[in-house]
Amino acid sequence: MIHAHLTAAPERSRTLLTRARILEAARQELDRDPESGLGDIAEAAGVVRRTAPGHFSGRAALMEGLVEEAT
């Protein structure tokens, strides 16, 4: 049981770091081009295209994430 807890922590940390990279890239890309899509943002974040929708179900969810982070 302890082993599962210890291996989950690095995975959670990596997930949070990836999410933060996507949000930072979103800020930059949307400043540059307000019409940027999730694919553009994923590329700017240095993640594969299918990673961004894994963290944000769509553009609206990404915008909500940006607002949450700002508050």
PDB file of C-alpha atoms in Angstrom:
ATOM      1  CA  MET A   1       0.000   0.000   0.000  1.00  0.00           C
ATOM      2  CA  ILE A   2       2.802   2.449   0.821  1.00  0.00           C
ATOM      3  CA  HIS A   3       4.501   1.658  -2.490  1.00  0.00           C
ATOM      4  CA  ALA A   4       1.448   2.775  -4.486  1.00  0.00           C
ATOM      5  CA  HIS A   5       1.393   6.076  -2.595  1.00  0.00           C
ATOM      6  CA  LEU A   6       5.085   6.731  -3.262  1.00  0.00           C
ATOM      7  CA  THR A   7       4.833   6.043  -6.985  1.00  0.00           C
ATOM      8  CA  ALA A   8       1.722   8.196  -7.370  1.00  0.00           C
ATOM      9  CA  ALA A   9       3.457  11.331  -6.043  1.00  0.00           C
ATOM     10  CA  PRO A  10       5.949  11.735  -8.941  1.00  0.00           C
ATOM     11  CA  GLU A  11       3.176  11.091 -11.481  1.00  0.00           C
ATOM     12  CA  ARG A  12       0.985  13.754  -9.867  1.00  0.00           C
ATOM     13  CA  SER A  13       3.908  16.176  -9.849  1.00  0.00           C
ATOM     14  CA  ARG A  14       4.592  15.553 -13.544  1.00  0.00           C
ATOM     15  CA  THR A  15       0.904  16.046 -14.348  1.00  0.00           C
ATOM     16  CA  LEU A  16       0.848  19.387 -12.513  1.00  0.00           C
ATOM     17  CA  LEU A  17       4.029  20.523 -14.279  1.00  0.00           C
ATOM     18  CA  THR A  18       2.580  19.617 -17.689  1.00  0.00           C
ATOM     19  CA  ARG A  19      -0.631  21.468 -16.882  1.00  0.00           C
ATOM     20  CA  ALA A  20       1.381  24.533 -15.833  1.00  0.00           C
ATOM     21  CA  ARG A  21       3.392  24.386 -19.094  1.00  0.00           C
ATOM     22  CA  ILE A  22       0.181  24.245 -21.106  1.00  0.00           C
ATOM     23  CA  LEU A  23      -1.299  27.203 -19.228  1.00  0.00           C
ATOM     24  CA  GLU A  24       1.878  29.270 -19.689  1.00  0.00           C
ATOM     25  CA  ALA A  25       1.975  28.449 -23.389  1.00  0.00           C
ATOM     26  CA  ALA A  26      -1.721  29.330 -23.648  1.00  0.00           C
ATOM     27  CA  ARG A  27      -1.088  32.778 -22.190  1.00  0.00           C
ATOM     28  CA  GLN A  28       1.725  33.405 -24.644  1.00  0.00           C
ATOM     29  CA  GLU A  29      -0.042  31.975 -27.685  1.00  0.00           C
ATOM     30  CA  LEU A  30      -3.348  33.707 -26.992  1.00  0.00           C
ATOM     31  CA  ASP A  31      -1.516  37.024 -26.556  1.00  0.00           C
ATOM     32  CA  ARG A  32       0.108  36.430 -29.926  1.00  0.00           C
ATOM     33  CA  ASP A  33      -3.015  35.099 -31.660  1.00  0.00           C
ATOM     34  CA  PRO A  34      -6.363  35.050 -29.822  1.00  0.00           C
ATOM     35  CA  GLU A  35      -7.612  32.400 -32.275  1.00  0.00           C
ATOM     36  CA  SER A  36      -4.902  29.868 -31.309  1.00  0.00           C
ATOM     37  CA  GLY A  37      -6.278  26.369 -30.842  1.00  0.00           C
ATOM     38  CA  LEU A  38      -5.347  23.588 -28.435  1.00  0.00           C
ATOM     39  CA  GLY A  39      -3.006  22.098 -31.028  1.00  0.00           C
ATOM     40  CA  ASP A  40      -1.100  25.369 -31.373  1.00  0.00           C
ATOM     41  CA  ILE A  41      -0.902  25.704 -27.611  1.00  0.00           C
ATOM     42  CA  ALA A  42       0.247  22.104 -27.154  1.00  0.00           C
ATOM     43  CA  GLU A  43       3.008  22.651 -29.703  1.00  0.00           C
ATOM     44  CA  ALA A  44       4.109  25.843 -27.940  1.00  0.00           C
ATOM     45  CA  ALA A  45       4.125  23.965 -24.615  1.00  0.00           C
ATOM     46  CA  GLY A  46       6.331  21.249 -26.096  1.00  0.00           C
ATOM     47  CA  VAL A  47       3.804  18.472 -25.577  1.00  0.00           C
ATOM     48  CA  VAL A  48       2.177  16.181 -28.110  1.00  0.00           C
ATOM     49  CA  ARG A  49      -1.102  17.394 -29.582  1.00  0.00           C
ATOM     50  CA  ARG A  50      -3.257  14.885 -27.685  1.00  0.00           C
ATOM     51  CA  THR A  51      -1.826  15.947 -24.301  1.00  0.00           C
ATOM     52  CA  ALA A  52      -3.630  19.306 -24.060  1.00  0.00           C
ATOM     53  CA  PRO A  53      -7.135  17.793 -24.366  1.00  0.00           C
ATOM     54  CA  GLY A  54      -6.127  15.334 -21.659  1.00  0.00           C
ATOM     55  CA  HIS A  55      -5.774  18.270 -19.286  1.00  0.00           C
ATOM     56  CA  PHE A  56      -8.468  20.529 -20.723  1.00  0.00           C
ATOM     57  CA  SER A  57     -11.550  19.120 -22.447  1.00  0.00           C
ATOM     58  CA  GLY A  58     -11.670  22.040 -24.847  1.00  0.00           C
ATOM     59  CA  ARG A  59     -10.950  25.700 -25.349  1.00  0.00           C
ATOM     60  CA  ALA A  60     -13.578  26.761 -22.767  1.00  0.00           C
ATOM     61  CA  ALA A  61     -12.003  24.516 -20.123  1.00  0.00           C
ATOM     62  CA  LEU A  62      -8.580  25.948 -20.955  1.00  0.00           C
ATOM     63  CA  MET A  63      -9.938  29.479 -20.514  1.00  0.00           C
ATOM     64  CA  GLU A  64     -11.436  28.458 -17.170  1.00  0.00           C
ATOM     65  CA  GLY A  65      -8.021  27.109 -16.149  1.00  0.00           C
ATOM     66  CA  LEU A  66      -6.396  30.415 -17.057  1.00  0.00           C
ATOM     67  CA  VAL A  67      -8.988  32.331 -15.023  1.00  0.00           C
ATOM     68  CA  GLU A  68      -8.615  29.999 -12.026  1.00  0.00           C
ATOM     69  CA  GLU A  69      -4.867  30.378 -12.086  1.00  0.00           C
ATOM     70  CA  ALA A  70      -5.126  34.166 -12.263  1.00  0.00           C
ATOM     71  CA  THR A  71      -7.384  34.401  -9.211  1.00  0.00           C
TER      72      THR A  71
END
